[in-house]
């Protein structure tokens, strides 16, 4: 099977796209063409992938041209941003839209009448679970993922300042929305925290290991389940989350659910710092749950079979 995977919005090293879906297809022997904004993000395409560079948030005309090159001889097209559904070339294979953003019911229904629509219920969110992560320490907390106002940037910075007297540092690993970058630079400049910017997921996960806790401070405007919580669980970290991540944390018994305010998060961090046995136990519970339910290699074969069925390709047929 020849598959084309496309985005004009996401980083080419996006974990769900590159390190899960594309990697699963290649490991199964299929060929992949990847349409993505490589130049914008200064990324060199991975070996074994046919790459088509496209501008970040390209115009519909340019996106259509990139897709036209990408789907040449393809059996399947998987798109990861809604705009591309308006830029599809006339001649194209079956189209799958992997819903990665908040969309209206009308958009969802309209797309579903024409294309296969994929959600996390069809292709689950998952992570790469470490077989034996180190136990959580007591000198730093970590946040993995995009940094934005609705994802608690102000509270993260306020928390970092309050943690200094307690000897706990904050590591922020992820790209930031333009409007919060000055705040993060200023906080880093005065020594409140370390902001590493975008780091490929596989490296970010290793950087997180050994932290006191993983933080997920989304507000109530964020409707998607914070997948960073699975990342923390897979690395044996206790989780401190706002109610948006409560279902994952409470189901696994792997952390603390707090309201979105600095005092509440600070108290949770200090509680874990002062109780090493508790944080180790929470980390172990999360890791066990992640290994059983959220380890991507356990889902990869199912995703490949679905992709083959969407393309109408026999499950045993490999690319040649």
PDB file of C-alpha atoms in Angstrom:
ATOM      1  CA  UNK A   1       0.000   0.000   0.000  1.00  0.00           C
ATOM      2  CA  UNK A   2       1.074   3.544  -0.726  1.00  0.00           C
ATOM      3  CA  UNK A   3      -0.233   6.080   1.765  1.00  0.00           C
ATOM      4  CA  UNK A   4      -0.027   9.863   1.740  1.00  0.00           C
ATOM      5  CA  UNK A   5      -0.163  11.582   5.140  1.00  0.00           C
ATOM      6  CA  UNK A   6      -0.638  15.344   5.142  1.00  0.00           C
ATOM      7  CA  UNK A   7      -0.684  18.370   7.414  1.00  0.00           C
ATOM      8  CA  UNK A   8      -0.002  22.065   6.966  1.00  0.00           C
ATOM      9  CA  UNK A   9      -0.479  22.871  10.653  1.00  0.00           C
ATOM     10  CA  UNK A  10       1.387  20.380  12.819  1.00  0.00           C
ATOM     11  CA  UNK A  11       5.099  20.053  13.425  1.00  0.00           C
ATOM     12  CA  UNK A  12       6.472  17.330  11.106  1.00  0.00           C
ATOM     13  CA  UNK A  13       7.723  15.456  14.198  1.00  0.00           C
ATOM     14  CA  UNK A  14       4.233  15.445  15.741  1.00  0.00           C
ATOM     15  CA  UNK A  15       4.052  12.313  17.876  1.00  0.00           C
ATOM     16  CA  UNK A  16       0.665  11.015  16.675  1.00  0.00           C
ATOM     17  CA  UNK A  17       1.445  11.613  13.010  1.00  0.00           C
ATOM     18  CA  UNK A  18       5.121  10.787  12.635  1.00  0.00           C
ATOM     19  CA  UNK A  19       6.084   8.541  15.508  1.00  0.00           C
ATOM     20  CA  UNK A  20       2.882   6.522  15.684  1.00  0.00           C
ATOM     21  CA  UNK A  21       0.888   6.417  12.472  1.00  0.00           C
ATOM     22  CA  UNK A  22       3.621   6.867   9.863  1.00  0.00           C
ATOM     23  CA  UNK A  23       6.068   4.664  11.748  1.00  0.00           C
ATOM     24  CA  UNK A  24       3.436   1.919  12.063  1.00  0.00           C
ATOM     25  CA  UNK A  25       2.751   1.999   8.318  1.00  0.00           C
ATOM     26  CA  UNK A  26       6.443   1.843   7.435  1.00  0.00           C
ATOM     27  CA  UNK A  27       7.134  -0.936   9.914  1.00  0.00           C
ATOM     28  CA  UNK A  28       4.312  -2.911   8.270  1.00  0.00           C
ATOM     29  CA  UNK A  29       6.050  -2.606   4.908  1.00  0.00           C
ATOM     30  CA  UNK A  30       3.951   0.142   3.354  1.00  0.00           C
ATOM     31  CA  UNK A  31       5.241   3.213   1.528  1.00  0.00           C
ATOM     32  CA  UNK A  32       4.506   6.684   2.877  1.00  0.00           C
ATOM     33  CA  UNK A  33       4.603  10.125   1.312  1.00  0.00           C
ATOM     34  CA  UNK A  34       4.506  12.843   3.944  1.00  0.00           C
ATOM     35  CA  UNK A  35       3.192  16.314   3.072  1.00  0.00           C
ATOM     36  CA  UNK A  36       4.253  18.653   5.877  1.00  0.00           C
ATOM     37  CA  UNK A  37       5.824  22.090   6.581  1.00  0.00           C
ATOM     38  CA  UNK A  38       9.396  20.786   6.864  1.00  0.00           C
ATOM     39  CA  UNK A  39      11.140  24.051   5.942  1.00  0.00           C
ATOM     40  CA  UNK A  40       9.009  26.187   8.264  1.00  0.00           C
ATOM     41  CA  UNK A  41       9.999  24.028  11.238  1.00  0.00           C
ATOM     42  CA  UNK A  42      13.558  23.445  10.028  1.00  0.00           C
ATOM     43  CA  UNK A  43      13.078  19.671   9.976  1.00  0.00           C
ATOM     44  CA  UNK A  44      14.903  17.186   7.772  1.00  0.00           C
ATOM     45  CA  UNK A  45      12.505  14.443   6.623  1.00  0.00           C
ATOM     46  CA  UNK A  46      13.177  11.015   8.088  1.00  0.00           C
ATOM     47  CA  UNK A  47      14.858   8.344   6.038  1.00  0.00           C
ATOM     48  CA  UNK A  48      12.500   6.027   4.201  1.00  0.00           C
ATOM     49  CA  UNK A  49       9.794   8.648   3.673  1.00  0.00           C
ATOM     50  CA  UNK A  50       9.012  10.494   0.443  1.00  0.00           C
ATOM     51  CA  UNK A  51       8.628  14.112   1.567  1.00  0.00           C
ATOM     52  CA  UNK A  52       6.627  16.948   0.029  1.00  0.00           C
ATOM     53  CA  UNK A  53       7.365  20.312   1.615  1.00  0.00           C
ATOM     54  CA  UNK A  54       4.455  22.715   2.037  1.00  0.00           C
ATOM     55  CA  UNK A  55       4.190  26.153   3.603  1.00  0.00           C
ATOM     56  CA  UNK A  56       2.899  26.337   7.176  1.00  0.00           C
ATOM     57  CA  UNK A  57      -0.829  27.060   6.937  1.00  0.00           C
ATOM     58  CA  UNK A  58      -0.465  27.210   3.165  1.00  0.00           C
ATOM     59  CA  UNK A  59      -3.141  28.816   1.016  1.00  0.00           C
ATOM     60  CA  UNK A  60      -5.700  26.385  -0.350  1.00  0.00           C
ATOM     61  CA  UNK A  61      -4.157  26.630  -3.811  1.00  0.00           C
ATOM     62  CA  UNK A  62      -0.666  25.774  -2.608  1.00  0.00           C
ATOM     63  CA  UNK A  63      -1.979  23.076  -0.319  1.00  0.00           C
ATOM     64  CA  UNK A  64      -3.860  21.519  -3.235  1.00  0.00           C
ATOM     65  CA  UNK A  65      -0.694  21.527  -5.312  1.00  0.00           C
ATOM     66  CA  UNK A  66       1.237  19.799  -2.527  1.00  0.00           C
ATOM     67  CA  UNK A  67      -1.504  17.216  -2.097  1.00  0.00           C
ATOM     68  CA  UNK A  68      -1.580  16.595  -5.844  1.00  0.00           C
ATOM     69  CA  UNK A  69       2.102  15.675  -5.711  1.00  0.00           C
ATOM     70  CA  UNK A  70       1.633  13.645  -2.551  1.00  0.00           C
ATOM     71  CA  UNK A  71      -1.239  11.446  -3.723  1.00  0.00           C
ATOM     72  CA  UNK A  72       0.317  10.478  -7.021  1.00  0.00           C
ATOM     73  CA  UNK A  73      -0.099   6.662  -7.151  1.00  0.00           C
ATOM     74  CA  UNK A  74      -1.328   6.662  -3.518  1.00  0.00           C
ATOM     75  CA  UNK A  75      -3.947   4.204  -2.293  1.00  0.00           C
ATOM     76  CA  UNK A  76      -4.954   6.315   0.710  1.00  0.00           C
ATOM     77  CA  UNK A  77      -4.783   9.937   1.896  1.00  0.00           C
ATOM     78  CA  UNK A  78      -4.815  10.721   5.634  1.00  0.00           C
ATOM     79  CA  UNK A  79      -5.159  14.432   6.464  1.00  0.00           C
ATOM     80  CA  UNK A  80      -4.572  15.903   9.901  1.00  0.00           C
ATOM     81  CA  UNK A  81      -6.058  19.371   9.588  1.00  0.00           C
ATOM     82  CA  UNK A  82      -9.562  20.294   8.536  1.00  0.00           C
ATOM     83  CA  UNK A  83      -8.477  22.924   6.001  1.00  0.00           C
ATOM     84  CA  UNK A  84      -7.061  20.244   3.735  1.00  0.00           C
ATOM     85  CA  UNK A  85     -10.549  18.865   3.140  1.00  0.00           C
ATOM     86  CA  UNK A  86     -11.130  22.081   1.140  1.00  0.00           C
ATOM     87  CA  UNK A  87      -7.927  21.604  -0.876  1.00  0.00           C
ATOM     88  CA  UNK A  88      -8.332  18.038  -2.085  1.00  0.00           C
ATOM     89  CA  UNK A  89      -7.257  17.417  -5.679  1.00  0.00           C
ATOM     90  CA  UNK A  90      -9.866  16.130  -8.093  1.00  0.00           C
ATOM     91  CA  UNK A  91      -8.023  12.872  -8.663  1.00  0.00           C
ATOM     92  CA  UNK A  92      -7.407  11.332  -5.281  1.00  0.00           C
ATOM     93  CA  UNK A  93      -7.608   8.052  -3.361  1.00  0.00           C
ATOM     94  CA  UNK A  94      -9.971   7.451  -0.421  1.00  0.00           C
ATOM     95  CA  UNK A  95      -9.605  10.245   2.162  1.00  0.00           C
ATOM     96  CA  UNK A  96      -9.394   9.860   5.938  1.00  0.00           C
ATOM     97  CA  UNK A  97      -9.607  12.886   8.224  1.00  0.00           C
ATOM     98  CA  UNK A  98      -7.945  12.371  11.594  1.00  0.00           C
ATOM     99  CA  UNK A  99      -9.717  14.900  13.802  1.00  0.00           C
ATOM    100  CA  UNK A 100      -7.031  16.768  15.701  1.00  0.00           C
ATOM    101  CA  UNK A 101      -8.812  20.023  16.450  1.00  0.00           C
ATOM    102  CA  UNK A 102     -12.099  21.250  17.870  1.00  0.00           C
ATOM    103  CA  UNK A 103     -14.667  21.369  15.069  1.00  0.00           C
ATOM    104  CA  UNK A 104     -18.354  22.093  14.922  1.00  0.00           C
ATOM    105  CA  UNK A 105     -20.909  19.265  14.686  1.00  0.00           C
ATOM    106  CA  UNK A 106     -21.823  20.595  11.244  1.00  0.00           C
ATOM    107  CA  UNK A 107     -18.231  20.305   9.999  1.00  0.00           C
ATOM    108  CA  UNK A 108     -17.982  16.831  11.467  1.00  0.00           C
ATOM    109  CA  UNK A 109     -21.231  15.649   9.872  1.00  0.00           C
ATOM    110  CA  UNK A 110     -20.435  17.157   6.486  1.00  0.00           C
ATOM    111  CA  UNK A 111     -17.007  15.548   6.387  1.00  0.00           C
ATOM    112  CA  UNK A 112     -18.444  12.230   7.518  1.00  0.00           C
ATOM    113  CA  UNK A 113     -20.788  12.106   4.533  1.00  0.00           C
ATOM    114  CA  UNK A 114     -17.843  12.282   2.128  1.00  0.00           C
ATOM    115  CA  UNK A 115     -14.841  10.825   3.889  1.00  0.00           C
ATOM    116  CA  UNK A 116     -13.811   8.474   6.649  1.00  0.00           C
ATOM    117  CA  UNK A 117     -13.558  10.452   9.901  1.00  0.00           C
ATOM    118  CA  UNK A 118     -11.193   9.214  12.598  1.00  0.00           C
ATOM    119  CA  UNK A 119     -11.275  10.174  16.268  1.00  0.00           C
ATOM    120  CA  UNK A 120      -9.344   8.953  19.286  1.00  0.00           C
ATOM    121  CA  UNK A 121     -12.082   6.346  19.759  1.00  0.00           C
ATOM    122  CA  UNK A 122     -11.110   4.834  16.400  1.00  0.00           C
ATOM    123  CA  UNK A 123      -7.344   5.354  16.579  1.00  0.00           C
ATOM    124  CA  UNK A 124      -6.625   5.833  20.288  1.00  0.00           C
ATOM    125  CA  UNK A 125      -4.262   8.373  21.693  1.00  0.00           C
ATOM    126  CA  UNK A 126      -1.300   6.551  23.172  1.00  0.00           C
ATOM    127  CA  UNK A 127       2.332   6.911  24.161  1.00  0.00           C
ATOM    128  CA  UNK A 128       5.584   4.992  24.215  1.00  0.00           C
ATOM    129  CA  UNK A 129       5.773   3.448  27.657  1.00  0.00           C
ATOM    130  CA  UNK A 130       9.230   3.053  29.152  1.00  0.00           C
ATOM    131  CA  UNK A 131       9.823  -0.527  30.366  1.00  0.00           C
ATOM    132  CA  UNK A 132      11.520   0.581  33.578  1.00  0.00           C
ATOM    133  CA  UNK A 133      11.511   4.343  34.234  1.00  0.00           C
ATOM    134  CA  UNK A 134      13.430   5.741  37.206  1.00  0.00           C
ATOM    135  CA  UNK A 135      11.383   6.597  40.303  1.00  0.00           C
ATOM    136  CA  UNK A 136      10.119  10.180  40.601  1.00  0.00           C
ATOM    137  CA  UNK A 137      12.544  12.558  42.274  1.00  0.00           C
ATOM    138  CA  UNK A 138      11.925  15.682  44.334  1.00  0.00           C
ATOM    139  CA  UNK A 139      13.789  18.548  42.645  1.00  0.00           C
ATOM    140  CA  UNK A 140      11.743  19.444  39.553  1.00  0.00           C
ATOM    141  CA  UNK A 141       8.294  19.320  37.973  1.00  0.00           C
ATOM    142  CA  UNK A 142       7.717  19.056  34.239  1.00  0.00           C
ATOM    143  CA  UNK A 143       5.186  20.117  31.618  1.00  0.00           C
ATOM    144  CA  UNK A 144       5.228  18.510  28.157  1.00  0.00           C
ATOM    145  CA  UNK A 145       3.265  19.960  25.256  1.00  0.00           C
ATOM    146  CA  UNK A 146       2.061  23.185  23.731  1.00  0.00           C
ATOM    147  CA  UNK A 147       2.140  26.225  25.974  1.00  0.00           C
ATOM    148  CA  UNK A 148      -0.762  28.640  25.725  1.00  0.00           C
ATOM    149  CA  UNK A 149      -3.044  30.738  27.889  1.00  0.00           C
ATOM    150  CA  UNK A 150      -5.786  28.107  27.955  1.00  0.00           C
ATOM    151  CA  UNK A 151      -3.191  25.506  28.958  1.00  0.00           C
ATOM    152  CA  UNK A 152      -2.207  27.287  32.146  1.00  0.00           C
ATOM    153  CA  UNK A 153       0.869  29.319  31.182  1.00  0.00           C
ATOM    154  CA  UNK A 154       0.163  32.064  33.705  1.00  0.00           C
ATOM    155  CA  UNK A 155      -0.371  29.497  36.452  1.00  0.00           C
ATOM    156  CA  UNK A 156       2.776  27.592  35.445  1.00  0.00           C
ATOM    157  CA  UNK A 157       4.889  30.747  35.700  1.00  0.00           C
ATOM    158  CA  UNK A 158       3.281  31.708  39.004  1.00  0.00           C
ATOM    159  CA  UNK A 159       3.881  28.197  40.308  1.00  0.00           C
ATOM    160  CA  UNK A 160       7.523  28.267  39.243  1.00  0.00           C
ATOM    161  CA  UNK A 161       8.081  31.427  41.291  1.00  0.00           C
ATOM    162  CA  UNK A 162       6.395  29.920  44.354  1.00  0.00           C
ATOM    163  CA  UNK A 163       8.466  26.729  44.093  1.00  0.00           C
ATOM    164  CA  UNK A 164      11.859  28.443  44.185  1.00  0.00           C
ATOM    165  CA  UNK A 165      12.043  28.643  48.021  1.00  0.00           C
ATOM    166  CA  UNK A 166      11.245  24.916  48.168  1.00  0.00           C
ATOM    167  CA  UNK A 167      14.130  23.905  45.916  1.00  0.00           C
ATOM    168  CA  UNK A 168      11.915  22.680  43.073  1.00  0.00           C
ATOM    169  CA  UNK A 169      12.586  23.719  39.468  1.00  0.00           C
ATOM    170  CA  UNK A 170      10.183  23.705  36.557  1.00  0.00           C
ATOM    171  CA  UNK A 171      10.965  22.279  33.099  1.00  0.00           C
ATOM    172  CA  UNK A 172       8.670  23.376  30.260  1.00  0.00           C
ATOM    173  CA  UNK A 173       9.067  21.259  27.123  1.00  0.00           C
ATOM    174  CA  UNK A 174       7.009  22.437  24.174  1.00  0.00           C
ATOM    175  CA  UNK A 175       6.327  25.114  21.612  1.00  0.00           C
ATOM    176  CA  UNK A 176       4.487  28.220  22.788  1.00  0.00           C
ATOM    177  CA  UNK A 177       1.734  30.380  21.359  1.00  0.00           C
ATOM    178  CA  UNK A 178       3.104  33.737  20.147  1.00  0.00           C
ATOM    179  CA  UNK A 179       1.288  35.768  22.794  1.00  0.00           C
ATOM    180  CA  UNK A 180       2.884  33.891  25.721  1.00  0.00           C
ATOM    181  CA  UNK A 181       6.457  33.626  24.431  1.00  0.00           C
ATOM    182  CA  UNK A 182       7.568  36.960  25.972  1.00  0.00           C
ATOM    183  CA  UNK A 183       6.247  35.831  29.367  1.00  0.00           C
ATOM    184  CA  UNK A 184       8.174  32.568  29.145  1.00  0.00           C
ATOM    185  CA  UNK A 185      11.377  34.271  28.000  1.00  0.00           C
ATOM    186  CA  UNK A 186      11.163  36.745  30.867  1.00  0.00           C
ATOM    187  CA  UNK A 187      10.565  33.966  33.397  1.00  0.00           C
ATOM    188  CA  UNK A 188      13.519  32.013  32.068  1.00  0.00           C
ATOM    189  CA  UNK A 189      15.725  35.105  31.988  1.00  0.00           C
ATOM    190  CA  UNK A 190      15.245  35.711  35.713  1.00  0.00           C
ATOM    191  CA  UNK A 191      15.832  32.052  36.523  1.00  0.00           C
ATOM    192  CA  UNK A 192      12.332  30.925  37.483  1.00  0.00           C
ATOM    193  CA  UNK A 193      12.149  28.016  35.050  1.00  0.00           C
ATOM    194  CA  UNK A 194      13.761  26.282  32.091  1.00  0.00           C
ATOM    195  CA  UNK A 195      11.860  26.488  28.806  1.00  0.00           C
ATOM    196  CA  UNK A 196      13.275  24.148  26.163  1.00  0.00           C
ATOM    197  CA  UNK A 197      10.894  24.965  23.301  1.00  0.00           C
ATOM    198  CA  UNK A 198       9.755  22.244  20.936  1.00  0.00           C
ATOM    199  CA  UNK A 199      11.480  18.906  21.499  1.00  0.00           C
ATOM    200  CA  UNK A 200      10.570  15.760  19.509  1.00  0.00           C
ATOM    201  CA  UNK A 201       8.297  13.588  21.596  1.00  0.00           C
ATOM    202  CA  UNK A 202      10.679  10.668  22.040  1.00  0.00           C
ATOM    203  CA  UNK A 203      13.329  13.019  23.458  1.00  0.00           C
ATOM    204  CA  UNK A 204      10.829  14.984  25.554  1.00  0.00           C
ATOM    205  CA  UNK A 205       9.699  11.777  27.243  1.00  0.00           C
ATOM    206  CA  UNK A 206      13.246  10.914  28.259  1.00  0.00           C
ATOM    207  CA  UNK A 207      13.779  14.448  29.571  1.00  0.00           C
ATOM    208  CA  UNK A 208      10.698  14.108  31.764  1.00  0.00           C
ATOM    209  CA  UNK A 209      11.871  10.946  33.509  1.00  0.00           C
ATOM    210  CA  UNK A 210      12.710  11.303  37.186  1.00  0.00           C
ATOM    211  CA  UNK A 211      10.649  14.449  37.760  1.00  0.00           C
ATOM    212  CA  UNK A 212       8.593  14.897  40.911  1.00  0.00           C
ATOM    213  CA  UNK A 213       5.371  15.226  38.883  1.00  0.00           C
ATOM    214  CA  UNK A 214       3.976  15.928  35.432  1.00  0.00           C
ATOM    215  CA  UNK A 215       1.664  18.939  35.153  1.00  0.00           C
ATOM    216  CA  UNK A 216      -1.474  19.334  33.039  1.00  0.00           C
ATOM    217  CA  UNK A 217      -3.188  22.654  33.788  1.00  0.00           C
ATOM    218  CA  UNK A 218      -5.732  23.079  30.990  1.00  0.00           C
ATOM    219  CA  UNK A 219      -8.718  25.336  31.631  1.00  0.00           C
ATOM    220  CA  UNK A 220     -12.330  24.467  30.870  1.00  0.00           C
ATOM    221  CA  UNK A 221     -12.154  25.779  27.287  1.00  0.00           C
ATOM    222  CA  UNK A 222      -9.912  22.846  26.320  1.00  0.00           C
ATOM    223  CA  UNK A 223     -12.272  20.095  25.194  1.00  0.00           C
ATOM    224  CA  UNK A 224      -9.776  17.398  24.249  1.00  0.00           C
ATOM    225  CA  UNK A 225      -8.274  14.939  26.703  1.00  0.00           C
ATOM    226  CA  UNK A 226      -4.722  16.066  27.585  1.00  0.00           C
ATOM    227  CA  UNK A 227      -2.616  13.286  26.057  1.00  0.00           C
ATOM    228  CA  UNK A 228       0.425  14.535  27.972  1.00  0.00           C
ATOM    229  CA  UNK A 229      -1.057  12.712  30.958  1.00  0.00           C
ATOM    230  CA  UNK A 230      -0.452   9.403  29.169  1.00  0.00           C
ATOM    231  CA  UNK A 231       3.120  10.520  28.542  1.00  0.00           C
ATOM    232  CA  UNK A 232       3.645  11.164  32.252  1.00  0.00           C
ATOM    233  CA  UNK A 233       2.084   7.839  33.189  1.00  0.00           C
ATOM    234  CA  UNK A 234       4.268   6.016  30.699  1.00  0.00           C
ATOM    235  CA  UNK A 235       7.355   7.497  32.354  1.00  0.00           C
ATOM    236  CA  UNK A 236       6.299   6.639  35.902  1.00  0.00           C
ATOM    237  CA  UNK A 237       5.479  10.201  36.995  1.00  0.00           C
ATOM    238  CA  UNK A 238       2.703  11.211  39.373  1.00  0.00           C
ATOM    239  CA  UNK A 239       0.259  13.505  37.602  1.00  0.00           C
ATOM    240  CA  UNK A 240      -1.145  16.805  38.816  1.00  0.00           C
ATOM    241  CA  UNK A 241      -4.046  17.842  36.607  1.00  0.00           C
ATOM    242  CA  UNK A 242      -7.017  20.150  36.432  1.00  0.00           C
ATOM    243  CA  UNK A 243     -10.459  18.534  35.921  1.00  0.00           C
ATOM    244  CA  UNK A 244      -9.899  18.232  32.147  1.00  0.00           C
ATOM    245  CA  UNK A 245      -7.627  15.265  32.826  1.00  0.00           C
ATOM    246  CA  UNK A 246      -9.515  13.855  35.790  1.00  0.00           C
ATOM    247  CA  UNK A 247     -10.906  10.774  34.046  1.00  0.00           C
ATOM    248  CA  UNK A 248      -7.472   9.407  33.156  1.00  0.00           C
ATOM    249  CA  UNK A 249      -5.920  10.176  36.518  1.00  0.00           C
ATOM    250  CA  UNK A 250      -8.785   8.958  38.654  1.00  0.00           C
ATOM    251  CA  UNK A 251      -9.170   5.756  36.655  1.00  0.00           C
ATOM    252  CA  UNK A 252      -5.500   4.906  37.182  1.00  0.00           C
ATOM    253  CA  UNK A 253      -5.228   6.359  40.680  1.00  0.00           C
ATOM    254  CA  UNK A 254      -1.977   7.961  39.560  1.00  0.00           C
ATOM    255  CA  UNK A 255      -2.164  11.555  40.711  1.00  0.00           C
ATOM    256  CA  UNK A 256      -4.013  14.549  42.073  1.00  0.00           C
ATOM    257  CA  UNK A 257      -6.874  16.561  40.541  1.00  0.00           C
ATOM    258  CA  UNK A 258      -6.831  20.229  41.508  1.00  0.00           C
ATOM    259  CA  UNK A 259      -8.587  23.451  40.492  1.00  0.00           C
ATOM    260  CA  UNK A 260      -6.746  25.802  38.181  1.00  0.00           C
ATOM    261  CA  UNK A 261      -5.081  28.113  40.689  1.00  0.00           C
ATOM    262  CA  UNK A 262      -1.510  28.431  41.843  1.00  0.00           C
ATOM    263  CA  UNK A 263      -2.191  27.755  45.516  1.00  0.00           C
ATOM    264  CA  UNK A 264      -3.906  24.433  44.793  1.00  0.00           C
ATOM    265  CA  UNK A 265      -1.183  23.242  42.423  1.00  0.00           C
ATOM    266  CA  UNK A 266       1.551  24.358  44.810  1.00  0.00           C
ATOM    267  CA  UNK A 267      -0.017  22.410  47.678  1.00  0.00           C
ATOM    268  CA  UNK A 268      -0.212  19.308  45.480  1.00  0.00           C
ATOM    269  CA  UNK A 269       3.442  19.577  44.483  1.00  0.00           C
ATOM    270  CA  UNK A 270       4.602  20.080  48.076  1.00  0.00           C
ATOM    271  CA  UNK A 271       2.441  17.180  49.254  1.00  0.00           C
ATOM    272  CA  UNK A 272       4.226  14.881  46.802  1.00  0.00           C
ATOM    273  CA  UNK A 273       7.627  16.347  47.678  1.00  0.00           C
ATOM    274  CA  UNK A 274       7.091  15.623  51.353  1.00  0.00           C
ATOM    275  CA  UNK A 275       5.752  12.101  50.753  1.00  0.00           C
ATOM    276  CA  UNK A 276       8.266  10.110  48.696  1.00  0.00           C
ATOM    277  CA  UNK A 277       6.479   6.805  49.234  1.00  0.00           C
ATOM    278  CA  UNK A 278       3.237   8.271  47.947  1.00  0.00           C
ATOM    279  CA  UNK A 279       4.741   9.760  44.804  1.00  0.00           C
ATOM    280  CA  UNK A 280       6.534   6.498  44.004  1.00  0.00           C
ATOM    281  CA  UNK A 281       3.278   4.591  44.451  1.00  0.00           C
ATOM    282  CA  UNK A 282       1.343   7.015  42.245  1.00  0.00           C
ATOM    283  CA  UNK A 283       4.035   6.746  39.586  1.00  0.00           C
ATOM    284  CA  UNK A 284       3.882   2.950  39.698  1.00  0.00           C
ATOM    285  CA  UNK A 285       0.095   2.908  39.373  1.00  0.00           C
ATOM    286  CA  UNK A 286       0.188   5.244  36.378  1.00  0.00           C
ATOM    287  CA  UNK A 287       2.961   3.274  34.709  1.00  0.00           C
ATOM    288  CA  UNK A 288       1.072  -0.017  35.120  1.00  0.00           C
ATOM    289  CA  UNK A 289      -2.098   1.507  33.646  1.00  0.00           C
ATOM    290  CA  UNK A 290      -0.196   3.026  30.730  1.00  0.00           C
ATOM    291  CA  UNK A 291       1.548  -0.246  29.945  1.00  0.00           C
ATOM    292  CA  UNK A 292      -1.761  -2.103  29.914  1.00  0.00           C
ATOM    293  CA  UNK A 293      -3.919   0.404  28.019  1.00  0.00           C
ATOM    294  CA  UNK A 294      -1.898   3.224  26.427  1.00  0.00           C
ATOM    295  CA  UNK A 295       1.256   1.667  24.924  1.00  0.00           C
ATOM    296  CA  UNK A 296       1.210   2.594  21.220  1.00  0.00           C
ATOM    297  CA  UNK A 297       2.906  -0.603  19.906  1.00  0.00           C
ATOM    298  CA  UNK A 298      -0.108  -2.520  21.234  1.00  0.00           C
ATOM    299  CA  UNK A 299      -2.392  -0.432  18.983  1.00  0.00           C
ATOM    300  CA  UNK A 300      -0.165  -0.058  15.918  1.00  0.00           C
ATOM    301  CA  UNK A 301      -1.219  -3.258  14.144  1.00  0.00           C
ATOM    302  CA  UNK A 302      -4.906  -2.377  14.539  1.00  0.00           C
ATOM    303  CA  UNK A 303      -4.268   1.062  13.017  1.00  0.00           C
ATOM    304  CA  UNK A 304      -2.462  -0.493  10.046  1.00  0.00           C
ATOM    305  CA  UNK A 305      -5.334  -2.924   9.435  1.00  0.00           C
ATOM    306  CA  UNK A 306      -7.794  -0.035   9.491  1.00  0.00           C
ATOM    307  CA  UNK A 307      -5.659   1.932   7.041  1.00  0.00           C
ATOM    308  CA  UNK A 308      -5.530  -1.072   4.723  1.00  0.00           C
ATOM    309  CA  UNK A 309      -9.303  -1.448   4.907  1.00  0.00           C
ATOM    310  CA  UNK A 310      -9.856   2.262   4.193  1.00  0.00           C
ATOM    311  CA  UNK A 311      -7.641   1.924   1.128  1.00  0.00           C
ATOM    312  CA  UNK A 312      -9.354  -1.277   0.005  1.00  0.00           C
ATOM    313  CA  UNK A 313      -6.018  -3.084   0.079  1.00  0.00           C
ATOM    314  CA  UNK A 314      -5.865  -6.737   1.245  1.00  0.00           C
ATOM    315  CA  UNK A 315      -4.335  -6.928   4.701  1.00  0.00           C
ATOM    316  CA  UNK A 316      -1.482  -9.091   3.475  1.00  0.00           C
ATOM    317  CA  UNK A 317      -0.565  -6.853   0.546  1.00  0.00           C
ATOM    318  CA  UNK A 318       2.668  -4.954   1.180  1.00  0.00           C
ATOM    319  CA  UNK A 319       4.124  -2.135  -0.871  1.00  0.00           C
ATOM    320  CA  UNK A 320       6.574  -3.134  -3.567  1.00  0.00           C
TER     321      UNK A 320
END
